[in-house]
mmCIF file of C-alpha atoms and ligand atoms in Angstrom:
data_model
loop_
_atom_site.group_PDB
_atom_site.id
_atom_site.type_symbol
_atom_site.label_atom_id
_atom_site.label_comp_id
_atom_site.label_asym_id
_atom_site.label_seq_id
_atom_site.Cartn_x
_atom_site.Cartn_y
_atom_site.Cartn_z
ATOM 1 C CA MET R 76 -27.747 16.374 -16.788
ATOM 2 C CA GLU R 77 -26.201 13.059 -18.228
ATOM 3 C CA ASP R 78 -26.913 14.157 -21.627
ATOM 4 C CA VAL R 79 -23.799 16.690 -21.704
ATOM 5 C CA TYR R 80 -21.378 13.694 -21.539
ATOM 6 C CA LYS R 81 -20.065 12.886 -24.634
ATOM 7 C CA ALA R 82 -17.541 10.241 -25.882
ATOM 8 C CA VAL R 83 -14.499 11.242 -27.739
ATOM 9 C CA LYS R 84 -13.420 9.648 -30.756
ATOM 10 C CA VAL R 85 -9.372 8.819 -30.351
ATOM 11 C CA SER R 86 -8.778 6.519 -33.422
ATOM 12 C CA GLU R 87 -11.072 5.312 -36.718
ATOM 13 C CA HIS R 88 -12.484 2.677 -34.534
ATOM 14 C CA VAL R 89 -12.166 3.710 -30.659
ATOM 15 C CA TYR R 90 -13.991 5.890 -28.707
ATOM 16 C CA TRP R 91 -12.773 7.516 -24.951
ATOM 17 C CA VAL R 92 -15.915 6.981 -22.470
ATOM 18 C CA GLY R 93 -14.685 7.631 -19.426
ATOM 19 C CA ALA R 94 -15.263 9.863 -16.491
ATOM 20 C CA ILE R 95 -13.438 12.869 -15.052
ATOM 21 C CA ASP R 96 -12.758 12.571 -11.272
ATOM 22 C CA TRP R 97 -12.254 16.625 -10.662
ATOM 23 C CA ASN R 98 -11.912 16.463 -7.135
ATOM 24 C CA ILE R 99 -10.147 13.429 -5.983
ATOM 25 C CA ARG R 100 -7.127 14.553 -3.489
ATOM 26 C CA ASP R 101 -6.305 11.408 -2.154
ATOM 27 C CA PHE R 102 -5.526 8.082 -3.938
ATOM 28 C CA HIS R 103 -4.827 5.693 -1.252
ATOM 29 C CA GLY R 104 -2.250 7.861 0.172
ATOM 30 C CA TYR R 105 -0.655 9.221 -2.824
ATOM 31 C CA THR R 106 -1.557 13.086 -2.898
ATOM 32 C CA THR R 107 -3.667 14.327 -6.095
ATOM 33 C CA PRO R 108 -3.801 17.852 -6.578
ATOM 34 C CA ARG R 109 -4.968 17.914 -9.829
ATOM 35 C CA GLY R 110 -7.774 14.778 -9.595
ATOM 36 C CA SER R 111 -7.860 12.061 -11.842
ATOM 37 C CA THR R 112 -9.750 10.436 -15.050
ATOM 38 C CA TYR R 113 -10.846 6.849 -15.078
ATOM 39 C CA ASN R 114 -10.438 6.209 -18.801
ATOM 40 C CA ALA R 115 -12.708 3.240 -20.356
ATOM 41 C CA TYR R 116 -12.563 2.568 -24.109
ATOM 42 C CA LEU R 117 -15.374 1.609 -26.566
ATOM 43 C CA VAL R 118 -14.113 -0.434 -29.619
ATOM 44 C CA LEU R 119 -16.519 -0.236 -32.593
ATOM 45 C CA ALA R 120 -16.154 -3.516 -33.927
ATOM 46 C CA ASP R 121 -18.620 -6.022 -35.230
ATOM 47 C CA LYS R 122 -18.872 -6.948 -31.408
ATOM 48 C CA LEU R 123 -18.991 -4.254 -29.645
ATOM 49 C CA THR R 124 -16.452 -3.810 -26.929
ATOM 50 C CA LEU R 125 -15.902 -2.221 -23.773
ATOM 51 C CA ILE R 126 -12.453 -1.838 -22.582
ATOM 52 C CA ASP R 127 -12.184 -1.414 -18.787
ATOM 53 C CA THR R 128 -14.876 0.554 -16.760
ATOM 54 C CA VAL R 129 -14.658 3.382 -14.334
ATOM 55 C CA LYS R 130 -14.715 3.806 -10.380
ATOM 56 C CA ALA R 131 -18.441 3.009 -9.078
ATOM 57 C CA PRO R 132 -19.769 6.465 -8.824
ATOM 58 C CA PHE R 133 -19.006 7.390 -12.187
ATOM 59 C CA ILE R 134 -20.593 4.866 -14.098
ATOM 60 C CA ASN R 135 -23.749 6.883 -15.115
ATOM 61 C CA GLU R 136 -21.218 9.233 -16.500
ATOM 62 C CA MET R 137 -19.700 6.649 -18.598
ATOM 63 C CA LEU R 138 -22.793 4.959 -19.581
ATOM 64 C CA SER R 139 -24.029 8.023 -20.690
ATOM 65 C CA ARG R 140 -20.757 8.917 -23.149
ATOM 66 C CA ILE R 141 -21.376 5.591 -24.550
ATOM 67 C CA SER R 142 -24.870 6.314 -25.006
ATOM 68 C CA SER R 143 -23.405 9.197 -27.014
ATOM 69 C CA VAL R 144 -22.185 6.792 -29.595
ATOM 70 C CA ILE R 145 -24.288 3.716 -29.489
ATOM 71 C CA ASP R 146 -26.927 1.847 -27.358
ATOM 72 C CA PRO R 147 -24.712 0.482 -24.327
ATOM 73 C CA GLY R 148 -27.346 -2.581 -24.506
ATOM 74 C CA ASP R 149 -25.550 -3.477 -27.972
ATOM 75 C CA ILE R 150 -21.982 -4.084 -26.300
ATOM 76 C CA SER R 151 -21.081 -7.717 -26.658
ATOM 77 C CA TYR R 152 -18.045 -7.971 -24.830
ATOM 78 C CA ILE R 153 -16.429 -6.294 -22.024
ATOM 79 C CA VAL R 154 -12.638 -6.405 -21.465
ATOM 80 C CA SER R 155 -10.959 -5.874 -18.134
ATOM 81 C CA ASN R 156 -6.968 -5.204 -18.172
ATOM 82 C CA HIS R 157 -6.663 -4.567 -14.107
ATOM 83 C CA SER R 158 -8.969 -5.439 -11.273
ATOM 84 C CA GLU R 159 -8.302 -2.509 -9.060
ATOM 85 C CA MET R 160 -11.675 -0.633 -8.068
ATOM 86 C CA ASP R 161 -11.176 2.709 -9.759
ATOM 87 C CA HIS R 162 -11.245 0.696 -12.983
ATOM 88 C CA THR R 163 -13.661 -2.518 -11.913
ATOM 89 C CA GLY R 164 -15.922 -0.427 -9.257
ATOM 90 C CA ALA R 165 -18.461 -0.004 -12.232
ATOM 91 C CA LEU R 166 -18.071 -3.307 -13.510
ATOM 92 C CA PRO R 167 -20.698 -5.114 -11.642
ATOM 93 C CA GLY R 168 -23.404 -2.785 -12.337
ATOM 94 C CA THR R 169 -22.405 -2.338 -15.710
ATOM 95 C CA ILE R 170 -22.694 -6.012 -16.642
ATOM 96 C CA GLU R 171 -25.955 -5.863 -14.980
ATOM 97 C CA ARG R 172 -27.397 -2.998 -17.022
ATOM 98 C CA ILE R 173 -26.098 -4.220 -20.097
ATOM 99 C CA GLY R 174 -25.592 -7.776 -20.073
ATOM 100 C CA PRO R 175 -22.795 -8.425 -22.223
ATOM 101 C CA GLU R 176 -22.511 -11.888 -23.826
ATOM 102 C CA LYS R 177 -18.718 -12.346 -22.622
ATOM 103 C CA VAL R 178 -16.404 -10.573 -19.748
ATOM 104 C CA PHE R 179 -12.627 -11.131 -20.499
ATOM 105 C CA ALA R 180 -9.810 -10.716 -18.362
ATOM 106 C CA SER R 181 -6.129 -12.374 -17.744
ATOM 107 C CA THR R 182 -5.900 -15.569 -15.887
ATOM 108 C CA MET R 183 -5.274 -13.613 -12.704
ATOM 109 C CA GLY R 184 -7.965 -11.117 -13.201
ATOM 110 C CA ALA R 185 -10.777 -13.582 -14.103
ATOM 111 C CA SER R 186 -10.062 -14.888 -10.368
ATOM 112 C CA THR R 187 -9.923 -11.204 -8.683
ATOM 113 C CA ILE R 188 -12.610 -9.963 -10.410
ATOM 114 C CA LYS R 189 -15.048 -13.106 -9.321
ATOM 115 C CA GLU R 190 -13.544 -13.162 -5.569
ATOM 116 C CA HIS R 191 -13.744 -9.213 -5.402
ATOM 117 C CA PHE R 192 -17.229 -8.798 -6.221
ATOM 118 C CA GLN R 193 -18.740 -12.111 -5.876
ATOM 119 C CA LEU R 194 -20.073 -12.330 -9.608
ATOM 120 C CA GLU R 195 -22.034 -14.846 -11.079
ATOM 121 C CA GLN R 196 -21.174 -13.808 -14.532
ATOM 122 C CA GLU R 197 -18.347 -15.820 -15.786
ATOM 123 C CA ILE R 198 -15.425 -14.010 -16.233
ATOM 124 C CA ILE R 199 -13.251 -15.853 -18.999
ATOM 125 C CA PRO R 200 -9.544 -16.041 -18.753
ATOM 126 C CA VAL R 201 -7.213 -14.956 -21.891
ATOM 127 C CA LYS R 202 -3.753 -16.528 -22.338
ATOM 128 C CA ASP R 203 -0.747 -14.203 -22.411
ATOM 129 C CA ARG R 204 -0.410 -13.215 -26.216
ATOM 130 C CA GLY R 205 -3.639 -14.882 -26.846
ATOM 131 C CA SER R 206 -6.331 -13.271 -28.628
ATOM 132 C CA ILE R 207 -9.856 -12.744 -29.438
ATOM 133 C CA SER R 208 -12.133 -11.867 -32.643
ATOM 134 C CA LEU R 209 -14.346 -9.059 -32.572
ATOM 135 C CA GLY R 210 -15.530 -10.111 -36.053
ATOM 136 C CA ASN R 211 -13.746 -7.536 -37.997
ATOM 137 C CA MET R 212 -10.990 -6.894 -36.272
ATOM 138 C CA ASP R 213 -9.272 -9.229 -33.032
ATOM 139 C CA LEU R 214 -7.854 -7.883 -29.873
ATOM 140 C CA SER R 215 -4.787 -8.979 -28.612
ATOM 141 C CA PHE R 216 -3.509 -9.371 -25.055
ATOM 142 C CA ILE R 217 -0.240 -9.088 -23.184
ATOM 143 C CA GLU R 218 -0.042 -10.373 -19.564
ATOM 144 C CA THR R 219 2.400 -7.530 -17.230
ATOM 145 C CA ARG R 220 1.724 -9.345 -14.197
ATOM 146 C CA MET R 221 2.402 -7.069 -11.182
ATOM 147 C CA LEU R 222 2.467 -4.057 -13.299
ATOM 148 C CA HIS R 223 1.177 -3.299 -10.755
ATOM 149 C CA TRP R 224 -0.817 -6.204 -9.740
ATOM 150 C CA PRO R 225 -0.668 -9.595 -10.173
ATOM 151 C CA ASP R 226 -4.116 -9.588 -12.845
ATOM 152 C CA SER R 227 -2.807 -6.876 -14.882
ATOM 153 C CA MET R 228 -2.701 -7.069 -18.495
ATOM 154 C CA PHE R 229 -2.485 -4.866 -22.075
ATOM 155 C CA THR R 230 -4.787 -4.921 -24.636
ATOM 156 C CA TYR R 231 -3.521 -4.510 -28.403
ATOM 157 C CA LEU R 232 -5.901 -3.635 -31.115
ATOM 158 C CA GLU R 233 -3.998 -4.081 -34.129
ATOM 159 C CA LYS R 234 -6.652 -2.479 -36.440
ATOM 160 C CA ASP R 235 -6.286 0.765 -35.055
ATOM 161 C CA ARG R 236 -2.563 0.446 -33.649
ATOM 162 C CA VAL R 237 -4.028 1.292 -30.027
ATOM 163 C CA LEU R 238 -2.256 -0.164 -26.850
ATOM 164 C CA PHE R 239 -4.665 -0.030 -23.749
ATOM 165 C CA SER R 240 -2.121 -0.112 -21.106
ATOM 166 C CA GLN R 241 -4.229 -0.001 -17.991
ATOM 167 C CA ASP R 242 -2.434 2.208 -15.263
ATOM 168 C CA ALA R 243 1.490 1.889 -17.140
ATOM 169 C CA PHE R 244 1.946 5.370 -18.871
ATOM 170 C CA GLY R 245 -0.690 7.176 -16.928
ATOM 171 C CA MET R 246 -0.922 10.241 -14.561
ATOM 172 C CA HIS R 247 -3.122 11.319 -12.095
ATOM 173 C CA LEU R 248 -4.365 14.322 -13.880
ATOM 174 C CA ALA R 249 -7.831 15.635 -14.719
ATOM 175 C CA SER R 250 -8.264 17.651 -17.943
ATOM 176 C CA SER R 251 -10.989 18.358 -20.554
ATOM 177 C CA GLN R 252 -7.958 17.586 -23.031
ATOM 178 C CA ARG R 253 -7.821 13.747 -24.132
ATOM 179 C CA PHE R 254 -4.253 13.807 -26.125
ATOM 180 C CA ASP R 255 -0.731 14.702 -24.714
ATOM 181 C CA ASP R 256 -0.063 16.988 -27.733
ATOM 182 C CA ASP R 257 -2.916 18.820 -26.274
ATOM 183 C CA LEU R 258 -1.166 19.464 -22.805
ATOM 184 C CA ASP R 259 2.608 21.125 -21.950
ATOM 185 C CA LEU R 260 4.936 17.836 -22.621
ATOM 186 C CA ALA R 261 7.003 18.975 -19.364
ATOM 187 C CA PHE R 262 3.973 19.358 -17.078
ATOM 188 C CA LEU R 263 2.879 15.783 -18.429
ATOM 189 C CA GLU R 264 6.450 14.268 -17.533
ATOM 190 C CA TYR R 265 6.468 15.876 -13.973
ATOM 191 C CA GLU R 266 2.882 13.991 -13.502
ATOM 192 C CA ALA R 267 3.800 10.730 -15.095
ATOM 193 C CA ALA R 268 6.975 10.850 -13.095
ATOM 194 C CA THR R 269 4.628 11.294 -9.748
ATOM 195 C CA TYR R 270 2.531 8.343 -11.150
ATOM 196 C CA TYR R 271 5.862 6.277 -11.636
ATOM 197 C CA ALA R 272 7.294 7.230 -8.376
ATOM 198 C CA ASN R 273 4.208 6.403 -6.595
ATOM 199 C CA ILE R 274 2.328 3.228 -8.356
ATOM 200 C CA ILE R 275 4.684 1.633 -10.458
ATOM 201 C CA LEU R 276 8.468 2.232 -8.797
ATOM 202 C CA PRO R 277 8.328 -0.931 -6.817
ATOM 203 C CA TYR R 278 8.188 -3.363 -10.252
ATOM 204 C CA SER R 279 10.862 -1.224 -11.937
ATOM 205 C CA PRO R 280 12.700 -4.761 -12.693
ATOM 206 C CA LEU R 281 9.299 -5.573 -14.140
ATOM 207 C CA VAL R 282 9.050 -2.725 -16.302
ATOM 208 C CA LEU R 283 12.685 -3.188 -18.012
ATOM 209 C CA LYS R 284 11.264 -6.916 -18.878
ATOM 210 C CA LEU R 285 7.859 -5.824 -20.110
ATOM 211 C CA LEU R 286 9.500 -2.911 -22.181
ATOM 212 C CA ASN R 287 11.622 -5.584 -23.792
ATOM 213 C CA LYS R 288 9.015 -7.960 -24.478
ATOM 214 C CA VAL R 289 7.072 -5.119 -25.829
ATOM 215 C CA ALA R 290 9.769 -4.340 -28.120
ATOM 216 C CA GLY R 291 10.429 -7.604 -29.200
ATOM 217 C CA MET R 292 6.901 -8.209 -30.479
ATOM 218 C CA LYS R 293 7.343 -5.094 -32.894
ATOM 219 C CA LEU R 294 3.978 -3.864 -32.427
ATOM 220 C CA ASP R 295 2.801 -1.094 -34.400
ATOM 221 C CA ILE R 296 1.420 1.919 -31.936
ATOM 222 C CA ASP R 297 -0.203 5.109 -32.906
ATOM 223 C CA LEU R 298 -1.761 5.549 -29.658
ATOM 224 C CA VAL R 299 -0.665 4.393 -26.141
ATOM 225 C CA ALA R 300 -4.175 4.368 -23.983
ATOM 226 C CA PRO R 301 -4.034 4.044 -20.403
ATOM 227 C CA ASP R 302 -6.452 4.045 -17.864
ATOM 228 C CA HIS R 303 -5.423 7.478 -15.855
ATOM 229 C CA GLY R 304 -4.774 10.852 -17.910
ATOM 230 C CA PRO R 305 -4.277 11.875 -21.207
ATOM 231 C CA MET R 306 -3.525 9.255 -24.439
ATOM 232 C CA TRP R 307 -0.096 9.289 -25.672
ATOM 233 C CA ARG R 308 0.026 9.646 -29.549
ATOM 234 C CA LYS R 309 2.920 12.572 -30.666
ATOM 235 C CA ASN R 310 5.189 11.530 -27.859
ATOM 236 C CA ILE R 311 5.132 7.558 -27.436
ATOM 237 C CA GLY R 312 9.019 6.903 -27.739
ATOM 238 C CA ARG R 313 9.411 9.957 -25.187
ATOM 239 C CA ILE R 314 7.395 8.146 -22.450
ATOM 240 C CA LEU R 315 8.615 4.857 -23.157
ATOM 241 C CA GLY R 316 12.181 6.123 -22.829
ATOM 242 C CA LEU R 317 11.219 7.867 -19.501
ATOM 243 C CA TYR R 318 9.944 4.540 -18.148
ATOM 244 C CA SER R 319 13.087 2.865 -19.275
ATOM 245 C CA MET R 320 15.210 5.452 -17.544
ATOM 246 C CA TRP R 321 12.647 5.773 -14.227
ATOM 247 C CA ALA R 322 13.060 1.573 -14.217
ATOM 248 C CA GLY R 323 16.654 1.990 -14.255
ATOM 249 C CA GLN R 324 16.833 3.637 -11.136
ATOM 250 C CA LYS R 325 20.799 4.777 -11.963
ATOM 251 C CA PRO R 326 22.113 7.093 -9.119
ATOM 252 C CA THR R 327 22.583 10.337 -9.820
ATOM 253 C CA LYS R 328 24.178 13.464 -8.252
ATOM 254 C CA LYS R 329 21.018 14.443 -6.807
ATOM 255 C CA ALA R 330 20.105 14.179 -2.807
ATOM 256 C CA VAL R 331 16.953 14.292 -0.951
ATOM 257 C CA ILE R 332 16.947 15.123 2.746
ATOM 258 C CA MET R 333 13.516 14.151 4.382
ATOM 259 C CA TYR R 334 13.432 15.455 8.098
ATOM 260 C CA ALA R 335 10.896 16.359 10.866
ATOM 261 C CA THR R 336 12.099 19.062 13.516
ATOM 262 C CA MET R 337 10.206 19.916 16.837
ATOM 263 C CA TRP R 338 12.293 23.162 18.161
ATOM 264 C CA HIS R 339 14.569 23.248 14.386
ATOM 265 C CA SER R 340 17.586 21.628 16.160
ATOM 266 C CA THR R 341 16.884 18.702 13.435
ATOM 267 C CA GLU R 342 16.402 21.331 11.033
ATOM 268 C CA SER R 343 19.728 23.123 11.661
ATOM 269 C CA MET R 344 21.217 19.874 11.109
ATOM 270 C CA ALA R 345 19.633 19.348 7.796
ATOM 271 C CA GLU R 346 20.315 22.589 6.618
ATOM 272 C CA ALA R 347 24.318 22.272 7.205
ATOM 273 C CA ILE R 348 24.101 18.767 5.614
ATOM 274 C CA ALA R 349 22.530 20.330 2.778
ATOM 275 C CA GLU R 350 25.382 23.087 2.697
ATOM 276 C CA GLY R 351 27.732 20.300 2.459
ATOM 277 C CA LEU R 352 26.245 18.392 -0.532
ATOM 278 C CA GLY R 353 25.838 21.655 -2.497
ATOM 279 C CA SER R 354 29.421 22.758 -1.818
ATOM 280 C CA LYS R 355 30.252 19.861 -3.815
ATOM 281 C CA GLY R 356 27.513 20.447 -6.601
ATOM 282 C CA ILE R 357 24.965 17.801 -5.690
ATOM 283 C CA SER R 358 21.573 19.284 -6.304
ATOM 284 C CA VAL R 359 19.711 18.966 -2.901
ATOM 285 C CA ARG R 360 15.662 18.627 -2.233
ATOM 286 C CA LEU R 361 15.488 19.532 1.499
ATOM 287 C CA MET R 362 11.975 18.233 2.664
ATOM 288 C CA ASP R 363 10.168 19.070 6.139
ATOM 289 C CA VAL R 364 7.740 15.960 5.832
ATOM 290 C CA ASN R 365 5.680 17.928 8.064
ATOM 291 C CA LYS R 366 5.281 20.232 5.224
ATOM 292 C CA SER R 367 5.515 18.076 2.415
ATOM 293 C CA HIS R 368 3.456 15.028 1.179
ATOM 294 C CA ARG R 369 5.004 11.767 1.408
ATOM 295 C CA SER R 370 4.346 11.403 -1.954
ATOM 296 C CA ASP R 371 6.054 14.583 -3.037
ATOM 297 C CA VAL R 372 9.117 13.120 -1.590
ATOM 298 C CA ALA R 373 8.525 9.997 -3.416
ATOM 299 C CA TYR R 374 8.912 11.760 -6.514
ATOM 300 C CA GLU R 375 11.945 13.528 -5.445
ATOM 301 C CA VAL R 376 13.495 10.146 -4.850
ATOM 302 C CA LEU R 377 12.577 8.708 -8.254
ATOM 303 C CA ASP R 378 15.870 10.400 -9.987
ATOM 304 C CA ALA R 379 17.843 10.785 -6.585
ATOM 305 C CA GLY R 380 21.318 9.182 -5.737
ATOM 306 C CA ALA R 381 21.208 9.770 -1.988
ATOM 307 C CA LEU R 382 18.300 9.705 0.848
ATOM 308 C CA VAL R 383 19.487 11.594 3.911
ATOM 309 C CA VAL R 384 16.743 11.365 6.813
ATOM 310 C CA GLY R 385 16.791 13.195 10.027
ATOM 311 C CA SER R 386 14.187 12.901 12.965
ATOM 312 C CA PRO R 387 14.209 14.310 16.546
ATOM 313 C CA THR R 388 13.270 11.678 19.274
ATOM 314 C CA LEU R 389 10.142 11.972 20.510
ATOM 315 C CA ASN R 390 9.154 9.717 23.436
ATOM 316 C CA ASN R 391 11.958 7.354 22.817
ATOM 317 C CA ASN R 392 10.697 6.722 19.076
ATOM 318 C CA MET R 393 11.347 8.858 15.690
ATOM 319 C CA PHE R 394 8.829 11.757 14.727
ATOM 320 C CA PRO R 395 5.899 10.219 13.388
ATOM 321 C CA THR R 396 5.579 11.864 10.241
ATOM 322 C CA VAL R 397 9.229 10.192 9.587
ATOM 323 C CA ALA R 398 8.252 7.055 10.137
ATOM 324 C CA ASP R 399 4.936 7.500 7.866
ATOM 325 C CA CYS R 400 7.300 8.836 5.168
ATOM 326 C CA LEU R 401 9.858 5.928 5.540
ATOM 327 C CA THR R 402 7.153 3.303 5.834
ATOM 328 C CA TYR R 403 5.827 4.576 2.278
ATOM 329 C CA LEU R 404 9.090 5.094 0.285
ATOM 330 C CA LYS R 405 10.181 1.069 1.657
ATOM 331 C CA GLY R 406 6.887 -0.323 0.229
ATOM 332 C CA LEU R 407 8.203 1.978 -3.214
ATOM 333 C CA ARG R 408 11.361 0.122 -3.371
ATOM 334 C CA PRO R 409 13.671 2.931 -4.306
ATOM 335 C CA ARG R 410 17.113 1.199 -5.507
ATOM 336 C CA ASN R 411 20.830 2.178 -5.624
ATOM 337 C CA LEU R 412 20.752 5.064 -2.908
ATOM 338 C CA VAL R 413 23.552 5.847 -0.456
ATOM 339 C CA GLY R 414 22.316 7.692 2.620
ATOM 340 C CA ALA R 415 22.746 8.781 6.381
ATOM 341 C CA ALA R 416 20.594 9.411 9.567
ATOM 342 C CA PHE R 417 20.663 12.467 11.561
ATOM 343 C CA GLY R 418 18.755 13.911 14.393
ATOM 344 C CA SER R 419 18.460 15.946 17.784
ATOM 345 C CA TYR R 420 17.362 14.393 21.106
ATOM 346 C CA GLY R 421 16.751 15.669 24.979
ATOM 347 C CA TRP R 422 17.697 12.659 27.079
ATOM 348 C CA SER R 423 17.249 9.601 25.058
ATOM 349 C CA GLY R 424 18.345 9.562 21.408
ATOM 350 C CA ASP R 425 16.686 6.396 20.102
ATOM 351 C CA ALA R 426 15.233 7.525 17.026
ATOM 352 C CA LEU R 427 19.057 7.623 15.158
ATOM 353 C CA GLU R 428 19.337 4.100 15.396
ATOM 354 C CA GLN R 429 15.724 3.426 14.184
ATOM 355 C CA VAL R 430 16.127 5.678 11.196
ATOM 356 C CA ASN R 431 19.602 4.057 10.567
ATOM 357 C CA ASP R 432 17.299 0.299 10.632
ATOM 358 C CA ALA R 433 14.890 2.072 8.264
ATOM 359 C CA LEU R 434 16.990 2.814 5.978
ATOM 360 C CA ARG R 435 18.862 -0.514 5.873
ATOM 361 C CA ALA R 436 15.792 -2.294 5.666
ATOM 362 C CA MET R 437 15.346 -0.274 2.422
ATOM 363 C CA LYS R 438 18.820 -1.332 1.128
ATOM 364 C CA VAL R 439 19.908 2.136 1.333
ATOM 365 C CA GLU R 440 23.764 2.053 1.763
ATOM 366 C CA LEU R 441 24.774 3.833 4.820
ATOM 367 C CA VAL R 442 28.156 6.226 4.706
ATOM 368 C CA ASP R 443 28.517 6.241 8.361
ATOM 369 C CA GLU R 444 26.912 5.773 11.610
ATOM 370 C CA GLY R 445 24.988 9.150 11.611
ATOM 371 C CA ILE R 446 24.686 11.976 13.877
ATOM 372 C CA ASN R 447 23.074 12.725 17.175
ATOM 373 C CA VAL R 448 22.984 15.780 19.090
ATOM 374 C CA LYS R 449 21.858 16.220 22.269
ATOM 375 C CA TYR R 450 19.844 19.490 22.721
ATOM 376 C CA VAL R 451 21.074 22.165 20.303
ATOM 377 C CA PRO R 452 23.496 21.890 17.622
ATOM 378 C CA ASP R 453 26.550 23.879 18.409
ATOM 379 C CA ALA R 454 29.174 24.985 15.957
ATOM 380 C CA ASP R 455 31.153 21.924 15.763
ATOM 381 C CA ALA R 456 28.180 19.421 15.317
ATOM 382 C CA LEU R 457 26.827 21.926 12.494
ATOM 383 C CA GLU R 458 30.627 21.510 10.991
ATOM 384 C CA ARG R 459 30.189 17.522 11.649
ATOM 385 C CA CYS R 460 26.835 17.859 9.787
ATOM 386 C CA PHE R 461 28.778 20.014 6.944
ATOM 387 C CA SER R 462 31.142 17.130 6.668
ATOM 388 C CA LEU R 463 28.332 14.349 6.611
ATOM 389 C CA GLY R 464 27.093 16.348 3.689
ATOM 390 C CA VAL R 465 30.405 16.526 1.704
ATOM 391 C CA LYS R 466 31.141 12.642 2.528
ATOM 392 C CA ILE R 467 27.695 11.627 0.817
ATOM 393 C CA ALA R 468 28.751 14.228 -1.879
ATOM 394 C CA GLU R 469 32.163 12.304 -2.706
ATOM 395 C CA ARG R 470 30.387 8.884 -2.136
ATOM 396 C CA LEU R 471 27.800 10.038 -4.926
ATOM 397 C CA GLU R 472 30.668 11.261 -7.025
ATOM 398 C CA LYS R 473 32.081 7.573 -7.164
ATOM 399 C CA GLU R 474 28.831 5.990 -7.691
ATOM 400 C CA VAL R 475 27.917 8.115 -10.491
ATOM 401 C CA GLY R 476 31.267 8.308 -12.056
HETATM 402 FE FE1 FEO D 1580 -5.748 2.960 -11.754
HETATM 403 FE FE2 FEO D 1580 -4.195 0.245 -10.015
HETATM 404 O O1 FEO D 1580 -5.625 1.260 -10.647
#
């Protein structure tokens, strides 16, 4: 069976030797309805070099792809750009099976890998902007700390103008196509945005610095080779531009209303707020968090200017699925949002202030104290919700200019 796995040539000296995970549907809390890939790359230099490995259960698929080009035992070097286990899970097994001369990682990566796997193999730290010789060509390294782990780095192969960018510029998409121009660009942009929103967003200020750093290095890049999804060869400028835009987090005339509802009271309020926002030309996404996954909410928040959150009070608390989504979003640290809270209750209305507190903790600028309605909103309460929508819209108008 394993003989069917073949390497794919992606540049003069580089082969893709990764694995396709068609059926993964949850990536530590991020829903992945279209699966993923774990990309590993083989550099055919004097010193045969493997860049990154794959998730542990896919080691045979990776070694099989390598075997379609060379004997894996001939690999001299392994470079690990990122220690997360979807890229290093197969590293200990690979080291054991091929016995490489040397394994390289960033300074942080060297210690992370040792600690994670309690490896006996020495992991040689490489410096930011340092390089190693593979005999007839060099590899150079660019530290990308906290993008998105402390150990993360890029590797650059000048000979073929390939930038191995680990998670950056990637997406969770299983496909039999390996390049951006084999797939629909709008679809790729959606998947890349979803990935950015759910993985990279917390580190947006560092993304801007990194983009400047890479631009300053004036690297010639013909291929961006991430660790997930297709490689970018035709639309490199486009994906770099999108990263710059997403990292900038400029407010837009778009509002996300996320809510949960028990008996449709909070839902009626959400719809009235949406009508108010829409009456002023704001684009609205209304999302019941009992029906929308938290990572789809994160995708919508990525380019929004407002986050409006509704919750009924259940047993003196905000609704559990609202708490789940707010906890997730807080960790992703979206910036430059205005917002408000709303909700309904029976005998204690604690959820409203809890949501307000959660929004404040996310540094969302609240436009007012929010709306709390006992039992079922009447016409007057719905009118107040509509007005809240208008107020948020007017605030967004000012922010966006
Ligand atoms: Fe694809 Fe951060 O691992």
